[in-house]
Coordinates of C-alpha atoms (C1' of nucleotides) in Angstrom, one line a residue:
Chain A
M1 CA 12.8 -25.1 -11.6
I2 CA 13.3 -22.9 -8.7
I3 CA 10.6 -21.3 -6.8
E4 CA 11.2 -18.3 -4.9
V5 CA 8.6 -16.7 -1.9
D6 CA 8.1 -13.3 -0.6
F7 CA 7.5 -13.8 3.2
S8 CA 7.0 -9.7 3.8
G9 CA 5.0 -8.7 1.2
D10 CA 0.9 -8.7 0.9
I11 CA 0.7 -12.1 -1.5
P12 CA -0.3 -14.9 0.5
I13 CA 2.2 -17.7 0.3
Y14 CA 0.0 -20.6 -0.9
S15 CA -1.0 -17.9 -4.0
Q16 CA 2.7 -16.9 -4.8
V17 CA 3.5 -20.8 -5.1
R18 CA 0.3 -21.0 -7.1
D19 CA 1.1 -18.5 -9.0
Q20 CA 4.9 -19.4 -9.6
I21 CA 3.4 -23.2 -10.7
V22 CA 1.0 -21.4 -13.3
I23 CA 4.0 -19.6 -15.0
G24 CA 5.9 -22.6 -14.6
I25 CA 3.4 -24.5 -16.9
A26 CA 3.1 -21.3 -19.1
S27 CA 6.8 -21.0 -19.8
G28 CA 7.2 -24.8 -20.7
Q29 CA 9.3 -25.6 -17.8
L30 CA 6.8 -27.4 -16.6
R31 CA 4.9 -29.7 -19.3
P32 CA 1.8 -32.0 -19.3
G33 CA 2.5 -35.3 -17.7
D34 CA 5.5 -33.9 -15.4
A35 CA 5.7 -34.9 -11.8
L36 CA 5.2 -32.2 -9.5
P37 CA 7.5 -32.7 -6.3
S38 CA 5.7 -33.9 -2.9
V39 CA 4.2 -31.7 -0.8
R40 CA 6.6 -32.3 1.9
R41 CA 9.6 -31.9 -0.6
L42 CA 8.3 -28.8 -2.1
A43 CA 7.7 -27.2 1.4
A44 CA 11.1 -28.6 2.8
D45 CA 12.8 -27.5 -0.2
I46 CA 11.1 -23.5 0.2
G47 CA 11.2 -23.8 3.6
I48 CA 7.3 -23.2 4.6
N49 CA 4.6 -25.0 6.0
V50 CA 3.4 -28.2 4.5
H51 CA -0.1 -26.9 4.9
T52 CA 0.6 -24.3 2.7
V53 CA 2.2 -26.0 -0.3
N54 CA -1.0 -28.4 0.1
K55 CA -3.3 -25.2 0.0
A56 CA -1.3 -24.6 -3.1
Y57 CA -2.0 -27.8 -4.9
A58 CA -5.4 -28.1 -4.2
I59 CA -6.1 -24.4 -5.8
L60 CA -4.4 -25.8 -8.8
R61 CA -6.3 -29.0 -8.7
D62 CA -9.6 -27.0 -8.5
E63 CA -8.3 -24.8 -11.4
G64 CA -7.5 -27.6 -13.6
F65 CA -3.9 -27.3 -14.0
I66 CA -2.7 -30.5 -12.1
I67 CA -4.4 -33.7 -11.3
M68 CA -3.6 -34.9 -7.9
D69 CA -4.2 -38.9 -7.4
R70 CA -2.9 -40.2 -4.0
R71 CA -0.4 -43.0 -5.2
S72 CA 1.5 -41.0 -7.5
G73 CA 1.3 -37.8 -6.6
A74 CA 0.5 -34.3 -8.7
E75 CA 1.2 -33.9 -12.4
I76 CA 0.3 -31.4 -15.0
A77 CA -2.8 -31.5 -16.8
A78 CA -3.0 -31.2 -20.5
M79 CA -5.6 -28.4 -20.6
K80 CA -8.6 -27.5 -23.1
K81 CA -8.9 -24.0 -24.7
E82 CA -11.5 -22.6 -22.4
D83 CA -13.2 -19.3 -24.1
G84 CA -16.3 -18.1 -22.6
P85 CA -16.7 -18.0 -18.6
F86 CA -12.8 -17.6 -18.1
I87 CA -12.3 -14.6 -20.3
E88 CA -15.0 -12.9 -18.4
Q89 CA -13.9 -13.7 -15.1
L90 CA -10.4 -12.4 -16.5
K91 CA -11.6 -9.1 -17.7
G92 CA -13.3 -8.6 -14.3
R93 CA -9.8 -8.9 -12.6
L94 CA -8.1 -6.7 -15.3
C95 CA -10.4 -4.1 -15.3
P96 CA -8.9 -2.2 -11.8
Y97 CA -5.4 -2.6 -13.9
V98 CA -6.4 -1.3 -17.0
A99 CA -8.3 1.6 -14.9
E100 CA -5.1 2.8 -12.8
A101 CA -2.9 2.7 -16.1
M102 CA -5.8 4.9 -17.8
C103 CA -5.2 7.2 -14.8
R104 CA -1.8 7.4 -15.1
Q105 CA -1.7 8.7 -18.7
M106 CA -0.7 5.1 -20.0
S107 CA -2.2 4.9 -23.6
L108 CA -3.5 1.4 -24.7
E109 CA -0.8 0.9 -27.2
E110 CA 1.8 1.2 -24.0
F111 CA -0.4 -1.4 -22.0
Q112 CA -0.7 -3.8 -24.8
E113 CA 3.1 -3.4 -25.3
S114 CA 3.7 -4.6 -21.7
V115 CA 1.3 -7.5 -21.9
A116 CA 3.6 -8.7 -25.2
S117 CA 6.7 -8.1 -23.0
I118 CA 5.5 -10.5 -20.7
Y119 CA 4.0 -13.0 -23.0
H120 CA 7.1 -13.3 -24.8
S121 CA 9.3 -13.3 -21.6
L122 CA 7.5 -16.3 -20.7
K123 CA 7.5 -17.8 -24.2
M124 CA 11.1 -18.1 -24.6
Chain B
M1 CA -21.7 8.1 -9.8
I2 CA -22.7 5.1 -7.9
I3 CA -20.4 2.5 -5.9
E4 CA -21.6 -0.7 -5.2
V5 CA -19.7 -3.6 -3.1
D6 CA -20.1 -7.6 -2.7
F7 CA -19.9 -8.1 0.9
S8 CA -19.9 -12.1 0.1
G9 CA -16.8 -11.7 -2.2
D10 CA -13.2 -12.3 -1.1
I11 CA -12.1 -9.0 -2.1
P12 CA -12.1 -6.4 1.1
I13 CA -14.4 -3.7 1.1
Y14 CA -11.8 -0.9 1.4
S15 CA -10.3 -2.2 -1.8
Q16 CA -13.2 -2.5 -3.9
V17 CA -14.2 1.0 -2.7
R18 CA -10.7 1.9 -4.0
D19 CA -11.2 0.2 -7.5
Q20 CA -14.5 1.7 -8.0
I21 CA -12.9 5.3 -7.6
V22 CA -10.4 4.5 -9.8
I23 CA -12.5 3.1 -12.5
G24 CA -14.5 6.0 -12.0
I25 CA -11.4 8.7 -12.8
A26 CA -10.3 6.2 -15.7
S27 CA -13.8 6.5 -17.0
G28 CA -14.0 10.4 -16.8
Q29 CA -17.1 10.2 -14.4
L30 CA -14.7 12.2 -12.0
R31 CA -12.3 14.6 -13.3
P32 CA -9.5 16.5 -11.8
G33 CA -10.5 18.8 -9.1
D34 CA -14.0 16.9 -8.5
A35 CA -14.7 16.7 -5.2
L36 CA -15.6 13.0 -3.2
P37 CA -18.1 12.6 -1.1
S38 CA -17.5 13.1 2.6
V39 CA -16.1 9.5 4.5
R40 CA -19.3 9.4 6.6
R41 CA -21.5 10.6 3.4
L42 CA -20.1 7.9 1.4
A43 CA -20.0 5.3 4.3
A44 CA -23.9 6.0 5.0
D45 CA -24.9 5.8 1.2
I46 CA -22.7 2.1 0.7
G47 CA -23.9 1.0 4.1
I48 CA -20.5 0.6 5.2
N49 CA -18.5 1.6 8.4
V50 CA -16.7 5.1 8.3
H51 CA -13.3 3.6 9.0
T52 CA -13.8 1.5 5.8
V53 CA -14.4 4.2 3.6
N54 CA -11.3 6.2 5.2
K55 CA -8.9 3.5 4.7
A56 CA -9.9 3.6 1.1
Y57 CA -9.4 7.1 0.7
A58 CA -6.2 6.8 2.4
I59 CA -4.6 4.3 0.3
L60 CA -5.9 6.5 -3.0
R61 CA -4.2 9.6 -1.5
D62 CA -1.2 7.4 -0.7
E63 CA -1.4 6.2 -4.5
G64 CA -1.4 10.0 -5.8
F65 CA -5.0 9.5 -7.1
I66 CA -6.9 12.2 -4.6
I67 CA -5.9 15.0 -2.4
M68 CA -7.2 15.4 1.2
D69 CA -7.8 19.0 1.9
R70 CA -8.0 20.0 5.3
R71 CA -10.9 22.6 4.6
S72 CA -13.1 20.5 2.4
G73 CA -12.5 16.8 2.4
A74 CA -11.0 15.1 -0.5
E75 CA -11.0 15.8 -4.1
I76 CA -9.6 14.1 -7.6
A77 CA -5.9 14.9 -8.1
A78 CA -4.6 15.8 -12.0
M79 CA -1.9 12.9 -12.1
K80 CA 1.3 13.1 -14.3
K81 CA 2.4 10.6 -16.5
E82 CA 4.6 8.3 -14.5
D83 CA 6.4 5.3 -16.5
G84 CA 9.6 3.6 -15.0
P85 CA 8.6 2.6 -11.5
F86 CA 4.9 2.1 -12.6
I87 CA 5.1 -0.1 -15.5
E88 CA 7.5 -2.5 -13.8
Q89 CA 5.3 -3.0 -10.9
L90 CA 2.0 -3.5 -13.2
K91 CA 4.1 -6.3 -15.1
G92 CA 4.4 -7.8 -12.0
R93 CA 1.2 -7.8 -11.2
L94 CA 0.1 -9.0 -14.4
C95 CA 2.3 -11.6 -15.3
P96 CA 0.3 -14.4 -13.4
Y97 CA -3.0 -13.4 -15.0
V98 CA -0.9 -13.9 -18.8
A99 CA 0.4 -16.8 -17.5
E100 CA -2.8 -18.5 -16.4
A101 CA -4.3 -17.3 -20.0
M102 CA -1.0 -19.0 -22.0
C103 CA -1.6 -22.2 -20.2
R104 CA -5.6 -21.9 -21.0
Q105 CA -4.4 -21.6 -24.6
M106 CA -5.3 -18.2 -25.3
S107 CA -3.4 -16.3 -27.8
L108 CA -1.6 -12.9 -27.4
E109 CA -3.9 -11.5 -29.8
E110 CA -6.9 -12.5 -27.8
F111 CA -5.2 -11.4 -24.6
Q112 CA -5.0 -7.8 -26.0
E113 CA -8.7 -7.7 -27.6
S114 CA -9.8 -8.6 -23.7
V115 CA -7.5 -5.4 -22.7
A116 CA -8.7 -3.3 -25.5
S117 CA -12.5 -4.3 -24.8
I118 CA -11.8 -3.3 -21.3
Y119 CA -10.1 -0.3 -22.3
H120 CA -12.7 1.0 -24.5
S121 CA -15.7 0.3 -22.1
L122 CA -14.0 2.6 -19.5
K123 CA -13.1 5.3 -22.3
M124 CA -17.1 5.6 -23.3
Chain C
M1 CA 6.8 38.9 3.7
I2 CA 4.6 36.4 2.4
I3 CA 3.0 33.4 3.9
E4 CA 2.0 30.1 2.0
V5 CA 0.3 27.2 3.3
D6 CA -0.3 23.7 2.3
F7 CA -3.8 22.7 2.7
S8 CA -3.0 19.3 1.8
G9 CA -0.5 18.3 4.3
D10 CA -0.9 16.9 7.7
I11 CA 0.4 20.3 9.6
P12 CA -2.8 22.1 10.7
I13 CA -2.9 25.4 9.0
Y14 CA -2.7 27.7 12.1
S15 CA 0.8 25.9 12.9
Q16 CA 2.0 26.4 9.3
V17 CA 1.0 30.3 9.9
R18 CA 2.9 30.2 13.4
D19 CA 5.6 28.5 11.8
Q20 CA 6.4 30.8 9.0
I21 CA 5.8 34.1 11.2
V22 CA 8.6 32.6 13.4
I23 CA 10.7 32.3 10.7
G24 CA 10.1 35.5 9.6
I25 CA 11.5 36.6 12.9
A26 CA 14.2 34.2 12.7
S27 CA 15.3 35.7 9.3
G28 CA 15.1 39.1 10.5
Q29 CA 12.2 39.8 7.7
L30 CA 10.3 40.8 11.0
R31 CA 11.9 42.9 13.7
P32 CA 10.8 43.7 16.9
G33 CA 8.1 46.4 17.0
D34 CA 7.4 45.7 13.4
A35 CA 3.4 45.2 13.1
L36 CA 1.9 42.4 12.0
P37 CA -1.3 42.4 9.7
S38 CA -4.6 42.5 11.3
V39 CA -6.2 39.3 11.7
R40 CA -9.0 39.8 9.0
R41 CA -6.2 41.0 6.7
L42 CA -3.8 38.0 7.1
A43 CA -6.6 35.7 6.8
A44 CA -8.4 37.5 3.5
D45 CA -4.5 37.2 2.1
I46 CA -3.8 33.8 2.6
G47 CA -7.5 32.8 1.7
I48 CA -7.9 31.0 5.1
N49 CA -10.6 31.2 7.9
V50 CA -10.6 34.3 10.1
H51 CA -10.2 31.9 13.5
T52 CA -7.2 30.3 12.0
V53 CA -5.3 33.2 12.1
N54 CA -6.4 34.3 15.4
K55 CA -5.3 31.0 16.7
A56 CA -2.1 31.3 15.5
Y57 CA -1.5 34.9 16.5
A58 CA -2.5 33.3 20.1
I59 CA -0.2 31.0 20.4
L60 CA 2.3 33.4 19.1
R61 CA 1.4 35.4 21.9
D62 CA 1.4 32.5 24.6
E63 CA 5.4 31.8 23.2
G64 CA 6.2 35.3 23.8
F65 CA 6.8 35.9 19.9
I66 CA 4.5 38.8 19.7
I67 CA 2.5 41.4 21.7
M68 CA -1.3 41.9 20.9
D69 CA -3.0 44.8 21.7
R70 CA -7.0 45.4 21.3
R71 CA -6.1 49.1 19.9
S72 CA -3.0 48.8 17.5
G73 CA -3.0 45.4 16.8
A74 CA 0.2 43.0 17.3
E75 CA 3.7 43.4 17.0
I76 CA 6.6 41.5 17.1
A77 CA 7.9 41.6 20.5
A78 CA 11.8 41.8 22.0
M79 CA 12.9 38.0 23.2
K80 CA 15.4 37.4 26.1
K81 CA 17.4 34.5 26.1
E82 CA 15.6 32.0 27.8
D83 CA 18.0 28.8 28.6
G84 CA 16.8 26.2 30.9
P85 CA 13.4 24.9 30.3
F86 CA 13.5 25.8 26.7
I87 CA 16.3 23.8 26.0
E88 CA 15.2 20.9 27.6
Q89 CA 11.5 21.1 25.8
L90 CA 13.3 21.3 22.3
K91 CA 15.7 18.5 23.2
G92 CA 12.5 16.4 24.0
R93 CA 10.8 17.6 20.4
L94 CA 14.1 17.0 18.4
C95 CA 15.1 13.3 20.0
P96 CA 12.9 11.5 17.4
Y97 CA 14.4 13.4 14.5
V98 CA 17.8 12.7 15.6
A99 CA 16.9 9.0 16.4
E100 CA 15.6 8.6 12.8
A101 CA 18.7 10.2 11.3
M102 CA 20.9 7.9 13.4
C103 CA 18.9 4.7 12.0
R104 CA 19.3 6.2 8.3
Q105 CA 22.9 5.7 9.1
M106 CA 23.2 9.6 9.6
S107 CA 26.7 10.8 11.5
L108 CA 26.6 13.5 13.7
E109 CA 28.5 15.7 11.5
E110 CA 26.0 15.1 8.7
F111 CA 23.3 16.0 11.2
Q112 CA 25.1 19.3 12.1
E113 CA 25.8 20.6 8.7
S114 CA 22.2 20.3 7.9
V115 CA 21.2 22.2 11.0
A116 CA 24.0 24.8 10.1
S117 CA 22.6 24.8 6.6
I118 CA 19.3 25.5 7.6
Y119 CA 20.7 28.2 9.9
H120 CA 22.5 29.8 7.6
S121 CA 20.0 30.2 5.0
L122 CA 17.7 31.9 7.6
K123 CA 20.3 34.4 8.8
M124 CA 21.1 35.6 5.6
Chain D
M1 CA 12.9 -2.9 26.0
I2 CA 9.9 -0.7 27.9
I3 CA 7.2 1.8 25.8
E4 CA 5.6 4.0 28.1
V5 CA 3.0 6.5 26.9
D6 CA 1.5 9.8 27.9
F7 CA -2.0 9.8 27.5
S8 CA -2.4 13.1 28.6
G9 CA 0.0 14.7 26.1
D10 CA -1.3 15.9 22.7
I11 CA 1.2 13.8 20.4
P12 CA -1.0 10.4 19.2
I13 CA -0.6 7.0 21.1
Y14 CA 0.8 5.6 17.7
S15 CA 3.2 7.9 17.3
Q16 CA 4.7 8.1 20.4
V17 CA 4.9 4.1 19.9
R18 CA 6.3 4.7 16.7
D19 CA 9.2 7.2 18.0
Q20 CA 10.1 5.1 20.8
I21 CA 10.7 2.0 18.7
V22 CA 12.6 4.2 16.4
I23 CA 14.7 5.7 19.3
G24 CA 15.2 2.0 20.7
I25 CA 16.9 1.0 17.0
A26 CA 19.1 4.0 17.1
S27 CA 20.2 3.4 20.8
G28 CA 20.8 -0.1 19.8
Q29 CA 18.4 -1.9 22.5
L30 CA 16.6 -3.1 19.3
R31 CA 19.0 -4.7 16.6
P32 CA 18.3 -5.7 12.7
G33 CA 16.7 -9.0 12.7
D34 CA 15.1 -8.3 16.3
A35 CA 11.8 -9.9 16.3
L36 CA 9.1 -7.2 18.1
P37 CA 6.1 -8.3 20.3
S38 CA 2.9 -9.2 18.4
V39 CA 0.6 -6.0 18.2
R40 CA -1.8 -7.9 20.9
R41 CA 1.3 -8.4 23.3
L42 CA 2.9 -5.0 23.2
A43 CA -1.3 -3.4 23.2
A44 CA -1.5 -5.4 26.3
D45 CA 1.6 -4.3 27.9
I46 CA 1.2 -1.0 27.3
G47 CA -2.6 -0.8 28.0
I48 CA -3.7 0.3 24.9
N49 CA -6.0 -0.9 21.8
V50 CA -4.6 -3.5 19.4
H51 CA -5.4 -1.2 16.3
T52 CA -3.2 1.6 17.9
V53 CA 0.1 -0.5 18.0
N54 CA -1.5 -1.7 14.6
K55 CA -1.0 1.6 13.1
A56 CA 2.4 2.5 14.6
Y57 CA 3.6 -0.9 13.4
A58 CA 2.3 0.1 9.8
I59 CA 3.7 3.6 9.8
L60 CA 7.2 1.9 11.0
R61 CA 6.9 -0.9 8.1
D62 CA 6.6 2.2 5.2
E63 CA 8.9 3.8 6.9
G64 CA 11.2 1.1 6.5
F65 CA 12.0 0.4 10.1
I66 CA 10.6 -2.7 10.2
I67 CA 9.8 -6.0 8.4
M68 CA 6.2 -7.7 8.3
D69 CA 6.8 -11.2 8.1
R70 CA 3.7 -13.1 7.4
R71 CA 4.8 -16.1 9.2
S72 CA 6.3 -14.7 12.7
G73 CA 5.1 -11.0 13.1
A74 CA 7.6 -8.0 12.8
E75 CA 11.1 -7.7 13.0
I76 CA 13.6 -4.8 12.9
A77 CA 15.1 -4.1 9.5
A78 CA 18.5 -3.8 8.4
M79 CA 18.6 0.1 6.9
K80 CA 20.8 1.4 4.0
K81 CA 22.2 4.9 4.3
E82 CA 19.7 6.9 2.4
D83 CA 21.2 10.7 1.6
G84 CA 18.8 13.1 -1.0
P85 CA 15.6 13.0 -0.4
F86 CA 15.3 12.4 3.3
I87 CA 18.1 15.1 4.2
E88 CA 15.9 17.5 2.4
Q89 CA 12.4 16.3 4.2
L90 CA 14.2 16.4 7.2
K91 CA 15.2 19.9 6.8
G92 CA 12.3 21.1 6.5
R93 CA 10.9 19.2 9.4
L94 CA 14.0 21.3 11.5
C95 CA 13.2 24.4 10.0
P96 CA 10.6 25.7 12.8
Y97 CA 12.9 24.3 15.6
V98 CA 16.2 26.3 14.5
A99 CA 14.0 29.3 13.7
E100 CA 12.9 29.4 17.2
A101 CA 16.0 28.7 18.6
M102 CA 17.2 31.6 16.9
C103 CA 14.5 33.8 17.9
R104 CA 15.3 33.3 21.5
Q105 CA 18.8 34.2 20.9
M106 CA 20.5 30.8 20.9
S107 CA 23.6 30.3 18.7
L108 CA 24.3 27.8 16.4
E109 CA 26.7 26.6 19.0
E110 CA 24.5 26.0 21.4
F111 CA 21.7 24.4 19.1
Q112 CA 24.3 21.8 17.8
E113 CA 25.5 21.0 21.2
S114 CA 21.7 20.2 22.0
V115 CA 21.8 17.8 19.4
A116 CA 25.2 16.3 20.1
S117 CA 23.8 15.7 23.5
I118 CA 20.8 13.8 21.7
Y119 CA 23.1 12.0 20.0
H120 CA 25.3 10.7 22.5
S121 CA 22.4 9.9 25.0
L122 CA 21.1 7.5 22.4
K123 CA 24.6 5.9 21.4
M124 CA 25.5 5.1 24.7
Chain E
dG1 C1' -0.3 -18.3 17.3
dT2 C1' 0.0 -13.9 13.6
dG3 C1' -1.8 -9.9 11.1
dG4 C1' -5.9 -8.1 8.4
dT5 C1' -10.5 -6.7 8.2
dC6 C1' -15.1 -5.1 9.9
dT7 C1' -18.2 -3.0 13.1
dA8 C1' -20.3 0.3 16.7
dG9 C1' -19.5 3.9 19.2
dA10 C1' -17.5 7.9 21.1
dC11 C1' -14.2 12.2 21.6
dC12 C1' -11.2 15.7 19.8
dA13 C1' -8.9 18.9 16.4
dC14 C1' -9.8 21.6 12.5
dA15 C1' -11.4 25.6 9.4
Chain F
dG1 C1' -19.3 20.5 9.0
dT2 C1' -14.8 17.8 8.0
dG3 C1' -11.2 14.1 8.9
dG4 C1' -8.4 12.3 12.5
dT5 C1' -7.6 9.2 17.1
dC6 C1' -8.8 5.9 19.9
dT7 C1' -11.6 1.7 22.1
dA8 C1' -14.1 -2.5 22.5
dG9 C1' -15.1 -6.6 20.2
dA10 C1' -15.7 -10.1 16.7
dC11 C1' -14.6 -13.0 12.5
dC12 C1' -11.5 -14.4 9.1
dA13 C1' -7.2 -15.8 6.8
dC14 C1' -2.5 -17.2 6.8
dG15 C1' 0.5 -20.7 8.6

DNA sequence: GTGGTCTAGACCACA
DNA sequence: GTGGTCTAGACCACG
């Protein structure tokens, strides 16, 4: 799995790394039990600082996406269905995007179509 | 319309102000042609610096949400339906959220239900 | 001759009025000896403040484009060919535009073609 | 490359800084890939505030002249030839200057000679 | 080290 | 009255 980062954008690099690994899990490229590259290795591959990868891994661990072990490195975790608090939090983060789409005359159906398009492109 | 900001969160204040005004437009509390409070006034009301409001207004202007009239401050703009580039940009920003939801065993239907819930809560 | 101003742009209104009158003279719509509308009249026509028109007229007078008389109002002046200092001043103001065009890979010929296009559109 | 600003003139300092960097690019003193001084450094060199340089850099970034790299500051961007909208915008900004020159009895040839003079002085 | 954010307070241009 | 500009100084996020 290839991770690419945009150094000029306004999204922090550690956040881009985190996002791409989450996308990798969602798309099935990374499955529960799979080993992630070591922090040093990934940092060298992408061409970024070790600290940056470290931060991304720590966030993924705190969010429950990966399990870190001092000896064997990091591996993808098996995640449980988490309903309550996550959905509320998600709504809060999604709200500005939905609002902007409404301002730009996008219908609910069009928005959901975009979501479905993302969903299916990941599912493949 | 009341704007409240969270000083302790990690979202910049100017960004929160921008988001809340967009939400205000989407919900119909702010309609095209409505005047926005002056930067000084809004800054005083919220209890933040003038520059911070200024930055929020500048972003909203660049995004096409408001028009800065040299004579009388800012007012809500009438927005046209903008399809192509906006939708692609939106998908890019939405992708990590959809991916995370998939990792957490959320179905497409559940995700779209959340979107619909946000949509209808704004529409009211 | 119709004068229109853009209230939302970043060019001061008095400057837009000044520019449009200069353009009117260049294009021959306004000829030496022609009377300009009174300050009050023009302000009412455009829908702007009297002070604003006043400032535009004062600038045009200082630049030698018009002659103002307390009794008979303002009229277009006959201008002499002015070489030395004006051309140097013009170059200074044009320089950033030429530089930007060069950065954007525009050739000298293309730039001059644009100038000619403006020239002929005014001359008609 | 030396940047000097005129504190007494009516052109904003951030705009002067922006212009001089564009001129530097056009003249070849600054080439694509070259690193720009940090905002703090340039501010100290010129003797102005950090925010003022920041604004100049932000404008140059929005205009596509420079790229802000999260890791190492700003560098000159490689610009593509951009024809359509830029030329129209340029004509609009040039129009008042051409008009004024016509009023002052300057011929098209004389105007173009001035443009060529600027062009060649930068090209050297 | 870099840029980004925020504050406080000042002055000016504009209308 | 409005927004625009500039300053001085502080703190934080990022890498």
